[in-house]
CSV table of C-alpha atoms in Angstrom, one decimal:
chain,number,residue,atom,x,y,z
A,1,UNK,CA,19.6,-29.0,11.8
A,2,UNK,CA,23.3,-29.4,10.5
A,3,UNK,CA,23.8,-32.9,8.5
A,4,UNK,CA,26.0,-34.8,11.3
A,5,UNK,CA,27.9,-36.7,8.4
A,6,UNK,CA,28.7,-33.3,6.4
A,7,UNK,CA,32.3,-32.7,6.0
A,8,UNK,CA,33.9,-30.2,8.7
A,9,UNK,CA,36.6,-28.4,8.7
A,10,UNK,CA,39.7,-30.5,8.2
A,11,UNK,CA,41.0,-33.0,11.2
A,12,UNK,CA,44.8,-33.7,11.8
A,13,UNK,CA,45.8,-37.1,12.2
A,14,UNK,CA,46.4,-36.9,16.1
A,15,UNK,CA,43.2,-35.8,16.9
A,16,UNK,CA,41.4,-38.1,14.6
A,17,UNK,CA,43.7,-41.3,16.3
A,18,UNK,CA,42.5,-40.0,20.1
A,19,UNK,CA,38.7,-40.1,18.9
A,20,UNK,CA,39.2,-43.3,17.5
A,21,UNK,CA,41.5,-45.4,20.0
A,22,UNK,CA,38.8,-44.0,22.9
A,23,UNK,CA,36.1,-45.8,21.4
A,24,UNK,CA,38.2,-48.5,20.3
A,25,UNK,CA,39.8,-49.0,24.0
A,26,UNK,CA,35.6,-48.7,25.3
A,27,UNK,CA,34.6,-52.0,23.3
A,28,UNK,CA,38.1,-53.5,23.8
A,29,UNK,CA,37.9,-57.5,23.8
A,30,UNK,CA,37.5,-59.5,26.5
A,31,UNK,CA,36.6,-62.9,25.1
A,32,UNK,CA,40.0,-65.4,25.6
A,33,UNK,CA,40.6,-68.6,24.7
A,34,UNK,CA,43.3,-71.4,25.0
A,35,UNK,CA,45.6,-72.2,22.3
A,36,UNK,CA,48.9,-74.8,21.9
A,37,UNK,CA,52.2,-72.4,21.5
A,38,UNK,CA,52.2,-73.9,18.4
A,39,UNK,CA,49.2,-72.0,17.0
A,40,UNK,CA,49.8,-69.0,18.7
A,41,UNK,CA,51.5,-66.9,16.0
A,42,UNK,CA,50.1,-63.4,16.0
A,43,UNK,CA,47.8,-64.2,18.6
A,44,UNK,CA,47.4,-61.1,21.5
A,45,UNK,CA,47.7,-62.8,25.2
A,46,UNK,CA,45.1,-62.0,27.1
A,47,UNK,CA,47.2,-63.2,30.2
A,48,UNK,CA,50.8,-62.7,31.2
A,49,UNK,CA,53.2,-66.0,30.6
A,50,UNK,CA,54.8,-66.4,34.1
A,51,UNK,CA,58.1,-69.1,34.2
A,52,UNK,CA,57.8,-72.1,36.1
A,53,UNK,CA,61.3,-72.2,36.4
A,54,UNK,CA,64.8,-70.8,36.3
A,55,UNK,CA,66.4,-70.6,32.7
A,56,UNK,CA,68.7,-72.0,32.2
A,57,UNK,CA,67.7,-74.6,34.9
A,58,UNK,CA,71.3,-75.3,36.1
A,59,UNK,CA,74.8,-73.9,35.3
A,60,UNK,CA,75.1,-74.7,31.6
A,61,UNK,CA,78.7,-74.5,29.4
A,62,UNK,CA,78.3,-72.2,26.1
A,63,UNK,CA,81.5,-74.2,24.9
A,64,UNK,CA,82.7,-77.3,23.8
A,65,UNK,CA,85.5,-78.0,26.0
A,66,UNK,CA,86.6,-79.0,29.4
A,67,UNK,CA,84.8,-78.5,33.1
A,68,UNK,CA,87.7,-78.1,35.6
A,69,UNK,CA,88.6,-76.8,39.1
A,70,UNK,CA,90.8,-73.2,38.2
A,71,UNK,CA,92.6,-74.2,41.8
A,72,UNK,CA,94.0,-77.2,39.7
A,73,UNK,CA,95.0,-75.4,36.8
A,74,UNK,CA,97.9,-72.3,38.3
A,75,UNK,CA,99.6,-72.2,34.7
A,76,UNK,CA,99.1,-73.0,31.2
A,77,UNK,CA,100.3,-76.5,30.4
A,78,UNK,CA,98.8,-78.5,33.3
A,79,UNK,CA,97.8,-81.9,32.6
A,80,UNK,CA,94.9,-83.5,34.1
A,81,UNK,CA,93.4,-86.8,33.7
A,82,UNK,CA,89.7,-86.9,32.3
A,83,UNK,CA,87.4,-87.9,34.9
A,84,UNK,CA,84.1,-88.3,32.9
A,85,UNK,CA,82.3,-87.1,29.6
A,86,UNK,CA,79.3,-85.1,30.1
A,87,UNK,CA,77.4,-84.6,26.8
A,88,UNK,CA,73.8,-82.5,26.8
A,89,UNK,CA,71.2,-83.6,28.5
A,90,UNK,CA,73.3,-86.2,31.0
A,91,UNK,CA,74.1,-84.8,34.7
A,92,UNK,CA,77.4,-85.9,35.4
A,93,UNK,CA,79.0,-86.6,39.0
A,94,UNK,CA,80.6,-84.2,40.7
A,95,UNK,CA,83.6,-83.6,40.0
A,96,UNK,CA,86.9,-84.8,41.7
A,97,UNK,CA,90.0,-82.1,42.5
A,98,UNK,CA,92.6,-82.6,40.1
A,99,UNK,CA,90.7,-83.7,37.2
A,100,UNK,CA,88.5,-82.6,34.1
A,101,UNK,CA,85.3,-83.2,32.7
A,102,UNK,CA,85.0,-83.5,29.2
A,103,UNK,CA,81.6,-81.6,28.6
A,104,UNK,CA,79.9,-80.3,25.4
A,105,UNK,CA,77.5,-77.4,24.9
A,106,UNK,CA,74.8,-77.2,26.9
A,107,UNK,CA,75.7,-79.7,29.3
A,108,UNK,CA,74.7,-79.2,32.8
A,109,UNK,CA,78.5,-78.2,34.5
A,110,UNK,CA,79.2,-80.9,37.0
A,111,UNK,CA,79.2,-80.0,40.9
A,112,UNK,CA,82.6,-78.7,42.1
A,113,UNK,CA,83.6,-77.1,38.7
A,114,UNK,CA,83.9,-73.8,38.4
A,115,UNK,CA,85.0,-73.1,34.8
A,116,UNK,CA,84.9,-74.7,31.3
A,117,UNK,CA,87.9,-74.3,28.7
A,118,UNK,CA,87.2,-74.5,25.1
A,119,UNK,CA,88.6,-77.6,23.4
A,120,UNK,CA,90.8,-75.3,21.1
A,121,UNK,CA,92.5,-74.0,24.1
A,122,UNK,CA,93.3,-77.9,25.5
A,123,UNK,CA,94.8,-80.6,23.7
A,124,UNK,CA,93.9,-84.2,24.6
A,125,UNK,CA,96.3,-86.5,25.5
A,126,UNK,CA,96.4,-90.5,25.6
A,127,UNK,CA,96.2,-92.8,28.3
A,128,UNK,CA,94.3,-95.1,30.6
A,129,UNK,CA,90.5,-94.5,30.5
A,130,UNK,CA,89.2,-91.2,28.9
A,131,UNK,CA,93.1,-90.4,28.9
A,132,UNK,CA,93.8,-87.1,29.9
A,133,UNK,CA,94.0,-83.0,28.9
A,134,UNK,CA,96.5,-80.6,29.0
A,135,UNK,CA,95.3,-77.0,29.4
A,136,UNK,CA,97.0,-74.4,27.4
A,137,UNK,CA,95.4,-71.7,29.2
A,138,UNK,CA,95.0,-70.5,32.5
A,139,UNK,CA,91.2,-70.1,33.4
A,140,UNK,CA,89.1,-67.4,35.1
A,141,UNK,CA,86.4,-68.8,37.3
A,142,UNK,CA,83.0,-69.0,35.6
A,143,UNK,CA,84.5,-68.9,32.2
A,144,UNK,CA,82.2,-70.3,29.4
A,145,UNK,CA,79.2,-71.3,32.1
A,146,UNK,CA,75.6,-69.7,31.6
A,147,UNK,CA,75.0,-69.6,35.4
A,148,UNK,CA,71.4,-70.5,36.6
A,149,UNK,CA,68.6,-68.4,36.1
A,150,UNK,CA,70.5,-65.7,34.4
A,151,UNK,CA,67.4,-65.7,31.6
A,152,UNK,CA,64.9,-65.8,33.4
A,153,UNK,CA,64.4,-66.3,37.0
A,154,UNK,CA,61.3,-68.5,38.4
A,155,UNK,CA,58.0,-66.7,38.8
A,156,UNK,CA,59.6,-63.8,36.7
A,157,UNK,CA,56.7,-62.4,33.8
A,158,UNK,CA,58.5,-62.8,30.7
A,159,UNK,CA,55.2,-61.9,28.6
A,160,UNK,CA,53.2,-59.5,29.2
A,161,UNK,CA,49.0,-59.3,28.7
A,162,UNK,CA,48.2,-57.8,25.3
A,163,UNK,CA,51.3,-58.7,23.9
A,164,UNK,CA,51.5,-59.9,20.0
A,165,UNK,CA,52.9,-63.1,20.0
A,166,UNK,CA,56.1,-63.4,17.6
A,167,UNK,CA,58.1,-66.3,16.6
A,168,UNK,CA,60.8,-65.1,19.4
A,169,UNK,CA,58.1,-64.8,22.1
A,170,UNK,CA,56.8,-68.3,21.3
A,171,UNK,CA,60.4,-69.4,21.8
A,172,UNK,CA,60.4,-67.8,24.8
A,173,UNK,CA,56.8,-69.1,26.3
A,174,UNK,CA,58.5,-72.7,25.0
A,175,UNK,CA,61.1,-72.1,27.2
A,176,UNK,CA,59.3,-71.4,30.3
A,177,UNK,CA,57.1,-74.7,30.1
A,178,UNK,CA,54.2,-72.9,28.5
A,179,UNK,CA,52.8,-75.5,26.5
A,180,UNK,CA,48.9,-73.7,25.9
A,181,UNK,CA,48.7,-69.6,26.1
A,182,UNK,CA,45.5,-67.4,26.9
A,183,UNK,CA,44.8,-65.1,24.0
A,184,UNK,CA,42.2,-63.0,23.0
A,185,UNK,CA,39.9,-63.8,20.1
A,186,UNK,CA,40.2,-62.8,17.3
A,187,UNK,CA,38.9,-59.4,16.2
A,188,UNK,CA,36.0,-60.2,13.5
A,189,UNK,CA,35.7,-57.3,10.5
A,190,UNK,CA,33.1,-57.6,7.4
A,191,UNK,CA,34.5,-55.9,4.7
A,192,UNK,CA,32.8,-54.8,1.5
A,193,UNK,CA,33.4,-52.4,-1.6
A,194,UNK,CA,31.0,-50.2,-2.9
A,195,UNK,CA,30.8,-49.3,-6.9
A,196,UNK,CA,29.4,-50.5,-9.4
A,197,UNK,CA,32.7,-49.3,-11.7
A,198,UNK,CA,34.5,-52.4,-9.9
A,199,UNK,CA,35.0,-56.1,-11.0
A,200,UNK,CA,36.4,-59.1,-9.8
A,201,UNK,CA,39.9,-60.2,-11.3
A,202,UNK,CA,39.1,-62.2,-14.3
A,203,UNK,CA,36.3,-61.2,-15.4
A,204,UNK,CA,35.4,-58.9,-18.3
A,205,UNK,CA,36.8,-55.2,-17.8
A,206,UNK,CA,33.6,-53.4,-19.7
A,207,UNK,CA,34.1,-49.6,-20.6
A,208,UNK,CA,34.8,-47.6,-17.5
A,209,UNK,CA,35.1,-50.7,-15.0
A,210,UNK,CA,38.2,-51.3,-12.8
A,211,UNK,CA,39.4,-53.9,-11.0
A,212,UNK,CA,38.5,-54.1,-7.4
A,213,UNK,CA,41.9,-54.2,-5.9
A,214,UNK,CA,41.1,-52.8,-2.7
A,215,UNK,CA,39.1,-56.3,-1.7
A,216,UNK,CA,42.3,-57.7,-1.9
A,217,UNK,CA,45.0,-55.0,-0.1
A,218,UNK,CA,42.4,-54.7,2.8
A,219,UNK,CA,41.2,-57.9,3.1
A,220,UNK,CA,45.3,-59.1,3.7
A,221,UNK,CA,45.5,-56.5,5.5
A,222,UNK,CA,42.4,-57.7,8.0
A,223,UNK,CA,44.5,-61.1,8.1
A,224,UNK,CA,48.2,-60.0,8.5
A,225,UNK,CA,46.3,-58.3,11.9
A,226,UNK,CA,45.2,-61.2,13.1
A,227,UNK,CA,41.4,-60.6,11.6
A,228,UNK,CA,39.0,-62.5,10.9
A,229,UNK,CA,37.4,-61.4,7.8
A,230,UNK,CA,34.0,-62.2,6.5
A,231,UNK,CA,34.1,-61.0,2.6
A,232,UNK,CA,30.7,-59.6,1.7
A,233,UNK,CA,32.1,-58.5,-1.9
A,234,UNK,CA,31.1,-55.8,-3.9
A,235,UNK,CA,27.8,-53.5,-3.0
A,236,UNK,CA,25.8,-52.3,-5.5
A,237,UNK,CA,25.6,-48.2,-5.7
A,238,UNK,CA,22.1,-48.6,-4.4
A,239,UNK,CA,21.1,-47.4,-0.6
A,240,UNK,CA,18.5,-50.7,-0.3
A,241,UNK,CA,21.4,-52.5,-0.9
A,242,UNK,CA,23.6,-50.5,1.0
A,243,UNK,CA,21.7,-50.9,4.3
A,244,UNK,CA,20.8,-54.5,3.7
A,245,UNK,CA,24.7,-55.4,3.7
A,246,UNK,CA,25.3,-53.1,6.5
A,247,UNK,CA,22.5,-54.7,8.7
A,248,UNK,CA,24.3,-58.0,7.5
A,249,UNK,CA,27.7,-57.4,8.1
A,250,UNK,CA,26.9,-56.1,12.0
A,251,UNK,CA,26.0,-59.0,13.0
A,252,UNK,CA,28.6,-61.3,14.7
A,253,UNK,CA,31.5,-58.5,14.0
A,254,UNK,CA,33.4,-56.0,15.8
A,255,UNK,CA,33.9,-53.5,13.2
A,256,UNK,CA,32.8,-53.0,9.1
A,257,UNK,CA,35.1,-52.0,7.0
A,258,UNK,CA,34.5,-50.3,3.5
A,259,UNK,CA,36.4,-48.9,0.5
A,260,UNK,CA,35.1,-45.8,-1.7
A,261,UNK,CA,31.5,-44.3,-0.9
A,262,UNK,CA,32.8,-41.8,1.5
A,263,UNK,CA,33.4,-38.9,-0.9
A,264,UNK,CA,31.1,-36.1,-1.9
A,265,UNK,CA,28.6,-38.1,-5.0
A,266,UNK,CA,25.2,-38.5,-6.4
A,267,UNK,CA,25.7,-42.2,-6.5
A,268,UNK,CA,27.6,-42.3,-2.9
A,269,UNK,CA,24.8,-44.0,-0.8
A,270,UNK,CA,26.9,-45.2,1.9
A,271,UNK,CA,26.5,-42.4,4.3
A,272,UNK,CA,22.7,-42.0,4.4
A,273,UNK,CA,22.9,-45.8,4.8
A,274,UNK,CA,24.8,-45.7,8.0
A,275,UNK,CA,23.6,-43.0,9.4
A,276,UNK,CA,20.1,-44.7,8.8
A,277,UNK,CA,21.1,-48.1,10.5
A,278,UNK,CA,23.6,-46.3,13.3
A,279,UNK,CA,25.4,-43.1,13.6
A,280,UNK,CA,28.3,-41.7,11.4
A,281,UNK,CA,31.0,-38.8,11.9
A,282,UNK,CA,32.6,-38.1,8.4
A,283,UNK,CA,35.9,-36.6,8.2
A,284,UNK,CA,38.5,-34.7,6.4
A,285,UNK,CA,41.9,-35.7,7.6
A,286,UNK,CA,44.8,-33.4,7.0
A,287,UNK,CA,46.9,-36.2,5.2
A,288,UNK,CA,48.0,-36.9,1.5
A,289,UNK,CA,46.6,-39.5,0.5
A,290,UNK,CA,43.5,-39.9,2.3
A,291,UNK,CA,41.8,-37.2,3.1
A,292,UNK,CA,38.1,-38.6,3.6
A,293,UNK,CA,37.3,-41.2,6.7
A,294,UNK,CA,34.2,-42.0,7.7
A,295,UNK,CA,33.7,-43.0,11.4
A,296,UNK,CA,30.8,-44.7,13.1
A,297,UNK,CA,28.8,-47.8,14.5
A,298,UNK,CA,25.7,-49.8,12.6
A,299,UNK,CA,22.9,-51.2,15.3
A,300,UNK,CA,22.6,-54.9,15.5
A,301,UNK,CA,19.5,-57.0,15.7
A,302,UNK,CA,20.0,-58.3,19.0
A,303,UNK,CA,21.6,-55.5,20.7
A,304,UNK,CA,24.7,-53.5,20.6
A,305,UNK,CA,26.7,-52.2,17.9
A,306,UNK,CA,29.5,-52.5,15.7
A,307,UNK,CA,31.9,-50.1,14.6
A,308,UNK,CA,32.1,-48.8,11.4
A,309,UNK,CA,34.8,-47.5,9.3
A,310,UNK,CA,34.8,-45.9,5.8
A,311,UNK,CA,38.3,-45.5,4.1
A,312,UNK,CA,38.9,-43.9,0.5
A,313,UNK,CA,38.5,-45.8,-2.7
A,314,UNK,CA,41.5,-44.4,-4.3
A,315,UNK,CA,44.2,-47.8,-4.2
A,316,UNK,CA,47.0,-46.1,-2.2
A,317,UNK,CA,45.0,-43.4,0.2
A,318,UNK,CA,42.9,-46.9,1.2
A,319,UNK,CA,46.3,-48.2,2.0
A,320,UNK,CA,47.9,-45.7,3.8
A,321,UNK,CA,44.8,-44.7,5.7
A,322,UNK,CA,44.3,-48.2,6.9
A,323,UNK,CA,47.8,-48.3,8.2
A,324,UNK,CA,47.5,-45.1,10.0
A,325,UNK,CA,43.8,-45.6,11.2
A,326,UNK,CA,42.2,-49.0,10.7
A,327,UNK,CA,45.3,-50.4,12.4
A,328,UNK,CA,45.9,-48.6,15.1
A,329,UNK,CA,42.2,-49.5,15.9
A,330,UNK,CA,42.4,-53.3,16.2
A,331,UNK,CA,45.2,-52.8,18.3
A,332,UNK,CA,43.1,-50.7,20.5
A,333,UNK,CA,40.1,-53.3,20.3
A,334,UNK,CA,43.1,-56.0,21.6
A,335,UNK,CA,44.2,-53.8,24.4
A,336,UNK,CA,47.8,-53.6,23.0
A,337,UNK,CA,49.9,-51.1,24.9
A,338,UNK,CA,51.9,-49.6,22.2
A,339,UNK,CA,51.1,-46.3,20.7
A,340,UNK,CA,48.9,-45.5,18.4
A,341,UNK,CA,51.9,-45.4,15.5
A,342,UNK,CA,55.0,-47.4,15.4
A,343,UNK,CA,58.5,-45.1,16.0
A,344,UNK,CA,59.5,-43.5,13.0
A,345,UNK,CA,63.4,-43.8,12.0
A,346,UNK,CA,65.4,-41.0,11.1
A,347,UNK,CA,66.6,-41.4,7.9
A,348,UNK,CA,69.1,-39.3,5.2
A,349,UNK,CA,66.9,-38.2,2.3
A,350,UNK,CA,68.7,-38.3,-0.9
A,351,UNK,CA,66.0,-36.5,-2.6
A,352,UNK,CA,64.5,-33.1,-3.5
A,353,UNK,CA,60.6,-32.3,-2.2
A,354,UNK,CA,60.7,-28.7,-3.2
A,355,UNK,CA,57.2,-28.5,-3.2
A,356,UNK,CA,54.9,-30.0,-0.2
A,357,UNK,CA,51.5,-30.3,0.6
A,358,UNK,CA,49.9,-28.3,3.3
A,359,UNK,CA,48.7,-31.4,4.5
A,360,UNK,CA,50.8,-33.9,6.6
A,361,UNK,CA,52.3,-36.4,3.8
A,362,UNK,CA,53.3,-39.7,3.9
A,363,UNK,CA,55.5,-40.4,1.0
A,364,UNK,CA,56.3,-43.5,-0.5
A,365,UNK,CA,60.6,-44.4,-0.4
A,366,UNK,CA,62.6,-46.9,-0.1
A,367,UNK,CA,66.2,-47.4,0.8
A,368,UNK,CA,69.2,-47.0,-1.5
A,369,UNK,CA,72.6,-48.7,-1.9
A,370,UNK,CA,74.1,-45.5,0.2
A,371,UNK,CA,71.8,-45.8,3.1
A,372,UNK,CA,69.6,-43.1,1.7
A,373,UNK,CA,66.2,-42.9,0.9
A,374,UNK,CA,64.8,-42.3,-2.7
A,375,UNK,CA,61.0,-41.2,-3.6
A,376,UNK,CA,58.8,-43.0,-6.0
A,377,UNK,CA,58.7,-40.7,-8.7
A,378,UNK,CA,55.0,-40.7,-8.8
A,379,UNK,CA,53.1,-39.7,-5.5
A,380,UNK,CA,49.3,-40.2,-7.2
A,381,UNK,CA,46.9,-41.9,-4.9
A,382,UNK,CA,45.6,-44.2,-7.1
A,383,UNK,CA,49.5,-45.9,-8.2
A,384,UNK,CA,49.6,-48.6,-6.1
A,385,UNK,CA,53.2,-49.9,-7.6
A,386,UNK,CA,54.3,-47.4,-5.2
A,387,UNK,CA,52.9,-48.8,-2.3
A,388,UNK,CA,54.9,-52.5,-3.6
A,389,UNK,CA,58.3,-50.6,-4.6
A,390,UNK,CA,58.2,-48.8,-0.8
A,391,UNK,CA,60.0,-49.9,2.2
A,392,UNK,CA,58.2,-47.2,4.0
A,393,UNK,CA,56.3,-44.3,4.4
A,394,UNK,CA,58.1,-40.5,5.1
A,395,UNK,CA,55.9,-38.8,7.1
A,396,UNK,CA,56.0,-35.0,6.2
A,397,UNK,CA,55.0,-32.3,8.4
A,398,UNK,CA,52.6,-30.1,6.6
A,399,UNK,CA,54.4,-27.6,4.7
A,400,UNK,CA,57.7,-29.2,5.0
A,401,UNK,CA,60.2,-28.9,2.1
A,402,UNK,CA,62.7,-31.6,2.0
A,403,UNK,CA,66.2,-30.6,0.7
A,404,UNK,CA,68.4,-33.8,-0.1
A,405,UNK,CA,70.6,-34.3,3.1
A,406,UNK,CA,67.6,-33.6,5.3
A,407,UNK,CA,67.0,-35.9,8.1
A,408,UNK,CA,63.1,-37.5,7.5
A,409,UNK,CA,61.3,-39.4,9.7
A,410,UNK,CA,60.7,-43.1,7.8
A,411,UNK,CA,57.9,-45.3,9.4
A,412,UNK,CA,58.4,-48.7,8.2
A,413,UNK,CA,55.5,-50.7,6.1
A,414,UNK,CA,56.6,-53.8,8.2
A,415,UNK,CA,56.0,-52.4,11.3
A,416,UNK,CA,52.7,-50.5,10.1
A,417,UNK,CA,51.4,-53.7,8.8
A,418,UNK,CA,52.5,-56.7,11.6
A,419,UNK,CA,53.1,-54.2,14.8
């Protein structure tokens, strides 16, 4: 019988994103809760945010300036006596023929007015009372007056369900009287490294030992998703141990994530180990860097499963692969509507690529002073200043020279890491 976690021939990238985002969109979430708008940063809504009311509520002024009848004011030069001062948030009366309001932005425009002039278009002159104005322009009805409702209309969906809350859309909810929003929970990941090569940041860096830096790129990663992320460390190269943190880390989560362990090796016990405690599908994906993925669920005590996902241990492949697949799966698990990878901008390249993979490549650039792009000069998997120095990632069709002037397609790492 053929090993089911043998590599196969190689995968692309599409068909590796509609295996995953089926299962993902199977076990999607379904759990909500109730949080204050205040708290809801990042948060997916589990329920569309309906308005309770027009916005803005009544005719508004955008200006500083004067609410008047444009009947009264034929020509520029007309002088009208000030009838009443209307700052924001006081309803003023309405408003009697052949005068002016003195209003200020935001101010609710008084009944009977049908157009505000700005106050650098009026000068104000003396006299009894609030004195009076003279208009040095002739006004066009509805001038400088945000009519009712022309925001958002009452009943009108101005969020939609499995939407990812932004400081904008919290604005917006705000705005609508949406004090508390349903949201999903939060999608809970275990993540742990296997090697015994790796070492935590300050301590002793023996012969052969590295840092484990991955812990810390996918483990912000987890977070800036809107994870939460139990840390089960590093795994010893051991297959006892190896199933023990697996059996661990399914319980209570909705997917395990690990670094390294998914190439070919002697000392790579992380397969056996899932497919022990669940079932695995390990891959070759037609992209530079990160060509293994491993693919898969671990049995829980109680019932059930969780997901499982392997990614390369190589620094930048386990970077770019979790943007490209780990991503694109807790959006899936949150029922977000937007494709599986964010739109790509066309940008000029001001570089040479005269030799390409036949792989699909994402290559780390960044922007230029001319609106260009510029290449890292060194492409390896495992330089991770590349990944800090990049604005984004040119994805590469396999075999694709790149001539400087060609037009790439650039996705962003802001929108692969907060879409």
């Amino acid at each position: 019988m053929a090993d089911p976690a043998a590599p196969r021939a190689m995968l692309s990238l599409d068909e590796v994103l509609a295996r995953l985002l089926q299962v993902a969109r199977e076990r999607r979430l379904r759990d909500t809760e109730h949080v204050s708008t205040f708290d809801g940063l990042g948060r997916v809504l589990a329920e569309a945010v309906r308005s309770t009311l027009d916005v803005p509520p009544a005719d508004n002024t955008s200006m500083d300036g004067y609410a008047l009848r444009t009947a009264d004011v034929p020509a520029a030069g007309v002088v009208l006596p000030v009838s009443q001062r209307i700052p924001a948030g006081v309803v003023g009366q309405p408003l009697a023929a052949g005068s002016a309001a003195r209003i200020f932005t935001g101010a609710q425009v008084p009944a009977g007015a049908d157009a505000v002039v700005m106050q650098e278009q009026c000068e104000a002159v003396a006299g009894d009372g609030l004195g009076a104005v003279r208009v040095q322009a002739v006004p066009q009805t509805g001038q400088w007056i945000r009519r009712r409702g022309e925001d958002v209309m009452q009943g009108a969906e101005v969020l939609a369900a499995g939407l990812r809350l932004t400081p904008q859309a919290l604005g917006l909810a705000a705005s609508v009287g949406a004090g508390r929003l349903a949201v999903l929970r939060r999608p809970r990941v275990a993540l742990f490294s296997t090697g015994d090569e790796l070492v935590m940041p300050g301590e002793p860096l023996k012969p052969g030992a590295i840092y484990n830096s991955n812990r810390f790129t996918l483990c912000a990663l987890l977070r800036a998703a809107g994870c939460e992320v139990e840390d089960l460390g590093i795994v010893p190269d051991r297959l006892d141990a190896t199933r023990e943190a697996l059996r661990r880390a399914a319980e209570g989560n909705d997917l395990i994530l690990t670094s390294g362990g998914v190439s070919v090796g002697e000392e790579d016990h992380l397969k056996p180990a899932v497919q022990a405690e669940g079932w695995l599908e390990a891959w070759q994906v037609a992209i530079k860097p990160g060509k293994p993925l491993a693919f898969g669920a671990v049995r829980r005590g109680a019932g059930g499963e969780t997901l499982f996902m392997g990614l390369p241990g190589n620094p930048v492949s386990s970077f770019v692969t979790f943007l490209l697949a780990v991503a694109p799966v807790l959006r899936a698990l949150q029922g977000s509507p937007l494709a599986a990878l964010p739109q790509a901008l066309a940008v000029r390249a001001d570089f040479d690529w005269p030799k390409p993979d036949k792989r699909r490549e994402f290559l780390r650039a960044r922007f230029n002073a001319q609106g260009g792009l510029e290449l890292f000069p060194n492409q390896s998997s495992g330089v991770l200043t590349s990944a800090v120095w990049a604005d984004g990632l040119v994805d590469n069709p396999p075999g694709q020279a790149i001539r400087r002037g060609d037009t790439v397609q650039l996705l962003l790492l802001s929108s692969l890491i907060g879409a």
